[in-house]
Amino acid sequence: MQHIFLISLKPPPALGLGEKTTLILAAICTCANLQMKAENDIYYYLREGYLEVVDIECVQCLVGWVKDGNEWAIIDCSKGIAHPMFVNKDD
């Protein structure tokens, strides 16, 4: 997670809504070239991918990273709460 945004929206008269709405968004940086090394079951990546902004309620857990040579190892302490999901950008 790179940033957290708190956005307060006034009710638009055209929609007839009477309440103010607050959005909380998270800017998340994806990982490019993600692969697991069989010898230690740790995911590694070479570089950061694109930045994606999502509703904060979509965030299930946060992970850390540590430099290992010219790669970055993902430190995931979620213990089964969340799992990496691989999405093909062409789909």
Tab-separated table of C-alpha atoms in Angstrom:
chain	number	residue	atom	x	y	z
A	1	MET	CA	0.000	0.000	0.000
A	2	GLN	CA	1.466	3.322	-1.070
A	3	HIS	CA	-1.227	5.818	-0.006
A	4	ILE	CA	-4.597	6.086	1.732
A	5	PHE	CA	-7.097	8.668	0.475
A	6	LEU	CA	-10.078	9.970	2.461
A	7	ILE	CA	-12.631	11.681	0.232
A	8	SER	CA	-15.738	13.459	1.542
A	9	LEU	CA	-18.488	14.023	-1.014
A	10	LYS	CA	-21.393	16.397	-0.555
A	11	PRO	CA	-24.760	14.986	-1.598
A	12	PRO	CA	-25.441	15.865	-5.248
A	13	PRO	CA	-28.817	17.608	-5.533
A	14	ALA	CA	-29.451	16.039	-8.946
A	15	LEU	CA	-29.482	12.552	-7.366
A	16	GLY	CA	-31.719	13.525	-4.464
A	17	LEU	CA	-29.334	12.086	-1.855
A	18	GLY	CA	-29.543	13.748	1.541
A	19	GLU	CA	-26.384	12.481	3.210
A	20	LYS	CA	-22.707	13.252	2.862
A	21	THR	CA	-20.655	10.241	1.676
A	22	THR	CA	-17.098	9.404	2.690
A	23	LEU	CA	-14.865	7.193	0.552
A	24	ILE	CA	-11.642	5.633	1.784
A	25	LEU	CA	-9.382	4.473	-1.041
A	26	ALA	CA	-6.021	2.680	-1.021
A	27	ALA	CA	-3.321	3.086	-3.672
A	28	ILE	CA	-1.609	-0.294	-4.031
A	29	CYS	CA	1.520	-1.005	-6.044
A	30	THR	CA	1.532	-4.374	-7.811
A	31	CYS	CA	4.558	-6.629	-8.310
A	32	ALA	CA	5.909	-7.512	-11.775
A	33	ASN	CA	7.596	-10.804	-12.684
A	34	LEU	CA	6.334	-12.570	-9.544
A	35	GLN	CA	7.602	-16.118	-9.018
A	36	MET	CA	7.962	-18.563	-6.130
A	37	LYS	CA	11.306	-20.180	-5.380
A	38	ALA	CA	10.834	-23.865	-4.616
A	39	GLU	CA	13.696	-24.019	-2.103
A	40	ASN	CA	12.058	-21.623	0.370
A	41	ASP	CA	8.395	-21.181	-0.764
A	42	ILE	CA	8.844	-17.403	-0.800
A	43	TYR	CA	7.552	-15.234	-3.634
A	44	TYR	CA	10.080	-12.937	-5.318
A	45	TYR	CA	9.704	-10.103	-7.818
A	46	LEU	CA	12.144	-8.054	-9.878
A	47	ARG	CA	10.348	-4.708	-10.095
A	48	GLU	CA	7.189	-2.914	-9.110
A	49	GLY	CA	4.222	-2.996	-11.462
A	50	TYR	CA	1.453	-0.463	-11.887
A	51	LEU	CA	-0.361	1.541	-9.200
A	52	GLU	CA	-3.999	0.570	-8.596
A	53	VAL	CA	-6.551	2.477	-6.497
A	54	VAL	CA	-9.189	0.359	-4.736
A	55	ASP	CA	-11.833	0.692	-2.021
A	56	ILE	CA	-10.085	0.163	1.338
A	57	GLU	CA	-12.591	-2.601	2.141
A	58	CYS	CA	-10.957	-4.688	-0.624
A	59	VAL	CA	-7.658	-4.791	1.302
A	60	GLN	CA	-7.417	-8.127	3.143
A	61	CYS	CA	-3.853	-7.900	4.411
A	62	LEU	CA	-0.591	-6.074	3.863
A	63	VAL	CA	2.788	-7.618	3.116
A	64	GLY	CA	6.326	-6.365	3.389
A	65	TRP	CA	9.354	-6.859	1.184
A	66	VAL	CA	13.097	-7.203	1.637
A	67	LYS	CA	15.931	-6.924	-0.903
A	68	ASP	CA	17.642	-10.255	-1.689
A	69	GLY	CA	20.415	-9.757	-4.241
A	70	ASN	CA	18.799	-8.116	-7.264
A	71	GLU	CA	15.298	-9.386	-6.370
A	72	TRP	CA	12.732	-8.488	-3.740
A	73	ALA	CA	11.317	-11.171	-1.406
A	74	ILE	CA	7.713	-10.774	-0.250
A	75	ILE	CA	7.244	-11.169	3.515
A	76	ASP	CA	3.684	-12.411	4.098
A	77	CYS	CA	2.562	-13.036	7.690
A	78	SER	CA	-1.157	-13.431	6.936
A	79	LYS	CA	-1.032	-17.193	7.748
A	80	GLY	CA	-3.742	-18.354	5.365
A	81	ILE	CA	-5.983	-15.297	5.643
A	82	ALA	CA	-5.116	-14.147	2.135
A	83	HIS	CA	-3.262	-15.670	-0.787
A	84	PRO	CA	-1.481	-14.133	-3.786
A	85	MET	CA	-3.729	-13.826	-6.820
A	86	PHE	CA	-2.216	-13.745	-10.284
A	87	VAL	CA	-4.116	-11.745	-12.875
A	88	ASN	CA	-3.221	-11.733	-16.547
A	89	LYS	CA	-3.583	-8.126	-17.761
A	90	ASP	CA	-4.685	-9.424	-21.189
A	91	ASP	CA	-7.788	-11.183	-19.775
